[in-house]
Amino acid sequence: MPRTLWRRLALAAVAGVGVAVWVFPVLWGLLTSFKTERDVLAYPPVWLFKPTLDNYREVIFGASSIVPNLWSSFVLATATTLLTMLIAVPAAYALGRLRFPAKRMSGFYVLVTQMLPPVGLIIPYYLVLQKLGALDTYGGLTVIYLTFALPFAIWLMVTYFEDIPLEMEEAALLDRAGRLRTLWYVILPQVRGGIAVTTIFVFLNAWNEFMFAVVLGGNRVRPVTVAMFNFISVEQTQWAKVAAGAMLAMLPVIIIGLFAQRHIVKGLTVGAVKGGGRR
Amino acid sequence: MSSRDTKGPAKPARRRVMQQGVALSAAGMLGTPFAPSAWAQGDDLAPYRAAKINWRQVEGQEITVAVIPASYFDNLIALQPQFEALTGIKLRFEKVPPGQIRQKAVLDLSSKTATYATHAADPMYYPLYATNKWVEPLDKYLNDATLTDAAWFNNNDIIKAWRDAASWNGQPYGVPYDGEVTVQVYRKDLYAAKGLKPAETLDQLAANAKALNDPANRMYGLALRGFAGAGQNMYIYPSIYRGYGGTWGSGSNLVVNSPQAVAALTWYVDTLTAYAPPAVRNWNWPDIADAFSQGTIGTYVDAHSSAAVINNPEKSKVVGKIAYARWPKGPSGKRVTSIWTWSFPINAALSDRAKKATWLFIAWAASAETQARTSWKFAGPAKRSGINRVSLWKSPEFAAAMKDAGDNFIPAALESLEQDTDVDWRPRVPQWPAVGDTMATAIQAALVGQKKPKEALDEAQVRIAQIMKG
């Protein structure tokens, strides 16, 4: 009995250290967001201080409120995620299951698009969007986001489809279910976890994107990542406001994360539990 | 109709008053958060109507202006309803972080998208802009009596050093809106305690730093920008280099590794290594001003406008203990300060009508009246210190607004602007963006001790020779 207790304590300690490394920056940001600019710079750093809500008031209601930018981020990330999943799920299924000419090559091609450093694509994208009149529009930026979200989602989903025993599908086909029926009723429920994981990662990537948004966006489409940057001016960095903005920007992501946690864990372990498919 | 506008501040016709009323209420309905304060502090358009031009000649035109997030542009944005009421031109401001505004402007100009009618331009980019004819030469706007009332606008009143910085081959391409000049900023209480005087030479600057340096008690003698960047360490180093008697060579034959350059960089590296906080190698000026405001630095040499940060009572512990002096002389006896200006060019890809609208915006923003309204007349807390006109710098109102900045603030800055500037303190070539980055990298390599100053500069010379050829 004591032995297992020790074991548990040791495990908790190790886990605690691991979690602390992750939590510290977030906690620090959270504390900073309640400090005055003066307390932010205090040395040695203060842990006890008179908290203020001024930073939040400023980033929510102030002249440079980030609320419209949170909305921008939400629209962009949601549109990107919906379109990506709509295309990626059937595409991944096709790549994972169907036989068609040039299958290997098309799979490889999807991957190739990920091999270019994104920074090299900014100028071509700018010129293309300019020609289409799509600079600083939701449509334009969503299409650009698809270019990195789709390949990522397809390749992630392929692994989930490949993990499903072929027999399940064959059984359904034998029962005279069509391809689409099989996909909908038999296959998709099996990869629910995978879909959840992929959806969240795609959403997160779009939500956190900065580089394309800052160049290809503008006054109309300005996600929160870009808006927050404006608290870092040439005159001074308003750390407390950056922190308050960051906390607000994290909030939706954390909520979605908590909501989908069950699926994520399931998604990550599904292969292991079921003994895997062909791998 | 137009004769009314060219005869100065005649009594406004009834229709015009109504138009303005509409513009006014429209601005109110659009919910510009600044609108009430902007109007409260003097919505009188008469000072502008004194100009013998027709402000409403391109009424209805829309233009987009890119600026950086900074209080001096926020103050201008706050006055947007006044400009719209005056001209009938619809303004759209877009705030772009300083790191991206150059990139976005170059993309916009080179692809002739005409997204930004004008933008807050880096003066070092004018050689590039002008060589490619991406922006308009401005003499034709300045000399066109329908667009500029020369007596009213008084272009020569704008600080010459900044005008020169926004010109190329003698032709103006941008009109300075705001600017900076680099000065010594020091703790007068610490100087007095040790019997020090503000440095007249670089040697004295190092000696003062040595006298104050006490790292064990978190007190460092000196800080200068160390962060790698064309506008960071390559903003301070050129002044030292010029003080050592260095020049950049002529035409495309850029020289960056002369014996003076090696001596200047060695001084920079040695002084910072000995008397600056170790992290200074990665500090840009906000970091320096933050550290100074926490009382951990004795002297720094940087933009006069940093006074706003170190005098911010919410942040600073050294309010009332600050004084200013000019850049110290180098061993050659030369005093070359670094300057900065955000100026407005006109995008050459615009339609003629939009170009006129843009010019009217520029003339409005750079006018003495708007400069005063964004400085001491501004209702908000931030009073601009980078106003663009000599007459305003010398005005009692400006002196009153800056009285709490610290000792000798206006004289130090104004003397520096009038006597210590040299438009070629940095190499003004179309290839500047690449040249500046190369130099910045070399300086930082020397600062962190990766390379010896000579080695770093020799390598930079090779690279820059290639850049200039290609």
XYZ file of C-alpha atoms in Angstrom, chain B residues 15-233:
219
model
C -26.060 75.410 -48.124
C -22.490 74.871 -47.097
C -23.317 75.198 -43.447
C -25.984 72.577 -43.895
C -23.579 70.280 -45.692
C -21.229 70.518 -42.811
C -24.016 69.887 -40.393
C -24.765 66.685 -42.249
C -21.126 65.682 -42.329
C -20.896 66.392 -38.653
C -23.857 64.339 -37.629
C -22.775 61.548 -39.957
C -19.444 61.458 -38.211
C -21.274 61.312 -34.924
C -23.478 58.460 -36.045
C -20.564 56.440 -37.309
C -19.522 56.403 -33.714
C -15.934 57.496 -34.051
C -14.967 57.067 -30.420
C -12.917 60.246 -30.440
C -15.452 62.456 -32.088
C -16.821 64.251 -29.023
C -13.403 65.202 -27.699
C -12.181 66.175 -31.146
C -14.996 68.620 -31.513
C -14.924 69.804 -27.956
C -11.366 71.035 -28.295
C -12.008 73.448 -31.095
C -13.985 72.443 -34.106
C -13.451 75.775 -35.698
C -12.495 75.296 -39.318
C -11.790 78.967 -39.906
C -7.993 78.635 -39.514
C -8.048 76.197 -42.455
C -10.429 78.302 -44.520
C -7.869 81.081 -44.283
C -5.942 79.147 -46.914
C -6.782 80.453 -50.360
C -7.607 77.080 -51.836
C -10.824 75.206 -52.405
C -10.705 72.466 -49.771
C -13.835 70.869 -51.260
C -12.557 70.516 -54.816
C -12.635 66.708 -54.752
C -15.539 66.288 -52.373
C -16.800 62.724 -52.082
C -13.445 61.130 -52.861
C -12.394 58.303 -50.548
C -8.816 57.644 -49.524
C -7.114 55.145 -47.234
C -4.184 56.168 -45.088
C -1.909 53.636 -43.392
C -0.294 54.710 -40.162
C 1.442 52.894 -37.348
C -0.030 52.442 -33.903
C 1.359 55.445 -32.021
C -0.183 58.190 -29.934
C 0.906 60.883 -32.399
C -1.143 59.225 -35.116
C -4.002 58.493 -32.729
C -4.265 62.224 -32.143
C -4.483 62.792 -35.877
C -7.118 60.072 -36.269
C -9.116 61.837 -33.568
C -9.325 64.900 -35.808
C -10.640 62.916 -38.772
C -14.190 64.387 -38.487
C -12.739 67.873 -38.820
C -10.910 66.960 -42.013
C -13.999 65.329 -43.455
C -16.130 68.334 -42.595
C -13.585 70.655 -44.143
C -13.029 68.781 -47.391
C -15.894 66.363 -47.890
C -13.256 63.700 -48.484
C -13.867 60.366 -46.788
C -10.853 59.123 -44.867
C -10.108 55.559 -43.891
C -7.244 55.082 -41.481
C -5.578 51.710 -41.211
C -3.163 50.966 -38.401
C -0.365 48.650 -39.440
C 2.385 47.552 -37.022
C 5.710 49.267 -37.772
C 7.337 45.970 -38.671
C 4.801 45.361 -41.449
C 3.984 48.818 -42.766
C 7.091 48.942 -44.968
C 6.370 45.508 -46.386
C 2.731 46.330 -47.070
C 3.575 49.709 -48.567
C 6.199 48.255 -50.892
C 3.793 45.507 -51.990
C 1.055 48.042 -52.597
C 3.298 50.501 -54.453
C 5.154 47.945 -56.548
C 1.997 46.117 -57.615
C 0.267 49.460 -58.260
C -2.768 48.330 -56.268
C -3.351 51.861 -54.990
C -4.756 50.559 -51.716
C -3.003 53.208 -49.655
C -3.306 56.725 -50.960
C -0.543 57.571 -48.569
C 1.173 55.936 -45.631
C 3.481 56.824 -42.790
C 6.706 56.359 -44.723
C 10.183 55.462 -43.547
C 12.422 58.246 -44.907
C 15.103 55.726 -45.839
C 12.709 54.223 -48.369
C 12.394 57.345 -50.514
C 15.391 56.517 -52.712
C 13.682 53.185 -53.490
C 10.247 54.762 -53.988
C 11.549 57.631 -56.116
C 13.847 55.541 -58.287
C 10.912 53.316 -59.201
C 8.546 56.286 -59.616
C 6.160 54.692 -57.124
C 5.416 58.006 -55.462
C 4.714 61.468 -56.819
C 7.297 64.248 -56.887
C 5.688 66.855 -54.679
C 7.006 70.138 -56.066
C 4.129 70.292 -58.534
C 1.656 70.062 -55.660
C 3.545 72.594 -53.567
C 3.716 74.999 -56.513
C 0.129 74.586 -57.681
C -1.824 77.557 -56.361
C -5.125 75.684 -56.607
C -3.792 73.032 -54.246
C -1.425 74.892 -51.969
C -1.611 78.368 -50.557
C 2.144 78.775 -50.223
C 1.931 81.580 -47.681
C -0.564 79.706 -45.543
C 1.136 76.309 -45.741
C 4.635 77.760 -45.329
C 6.582 74.672 -46.308
C 9.910 76.195 -45.261
C 8.712 76.335 -41.695
C 8.762 72.526 -41.602
C 11.984 71.299 -40.021
C 14.565 71.195 -42.782
C 16.324 68.065 -41.586
C 13.079 66.129 -41.887
C 12.158 67.675 -45.223
C 15.576 66.687 -46.545
C 15.091 63.172 -45.231
C 11.844 62.919 -47.204
C 13.512 64.199 -50.393
C 15.661 62.505 -52.984
C 17.973 64.296 -55.395
C 16.597 67.619 -54.226
C 13.005 66.720 -54.989
C 10.499 66.402 -52.104
C 8.597 63.114 -52.143
C 7.069 63.187 -48.682
C 5.833 65.810 -46.249
C 6.948 65.268 -42.648
C 4.120 64.880 -40.175
C 6.027 63.865 -37.060
C 9.646 63.305 -36.218
C 12.356 62.682 -33.740
C 15.849 63.725 -33.009
C 18.287 61.788 -30.876
C 19.554 63.382 -27.692
C 21.275 62.396 -24.467
C 18.835 61.650 -21.705
C 20.340 61.538 -18.242
C 19.502 61.398 -14.559
C 20.296 64.849 -13.282
C 20.070 63.712 -9.659
C 22.737 61.041 -10.156
C 24.895 63.374 -12.210
C 24.692 66.044 -9.510
C 25.543 63.562 -6.767
C 28.731 62.557 -8.586
C 29.538 65.996 -9.916
C 29.141 64.877 -13.546
C 28.258 67.038 -16.528
C 26.392 65.884 -19.639
C 28.948 64.569 -22.114
C 30.317 66.797 -24.833
C 32.302 63.962 -26.391
C 31.942 60.211 -26.761
C 34.881 59.775 -24.364
C 33.055 61.775 -21.719
C 29.922 59.750 -22.346
C 31.869 56.576 -21.579
C 33.500 58.244 -18.550
C 30.088 59.293 -17.172
C 28.818 55.788 -17.728
C 31.795 54.387 -15.853
C 31.215 56.719 -12.921
C 27.573 55.670 -12.561
C 27.933 51.984 -13.364
C 27.113 49.756 -10.412
C 25.652 46.471 -11.668
C 25.663 44.924 -8.177
C 22.956 47.430 -7.288
C 21.156 47.155 -10.612
C 22.484 50.449 -11.863
C 23.997 50.629 -15.314
C 25.873 53.585 -16.715
C 24.576 53.712 -20.270
C 22.187 52.125 -22.736
C 22.106 52.368 -26.530
C 19.956 50.347 -28.904
C 21.507 46.942 -29.488
C 18.642 45.122 -31.171
C 19.447 44.119 -34.746
C 17.509 46.211 -37.227
C 17.896 48.926 -39.803
C 15.933 51.201 -37.460
C 17.464 49.886 -34.258
C 21.209 49.416 -33.833
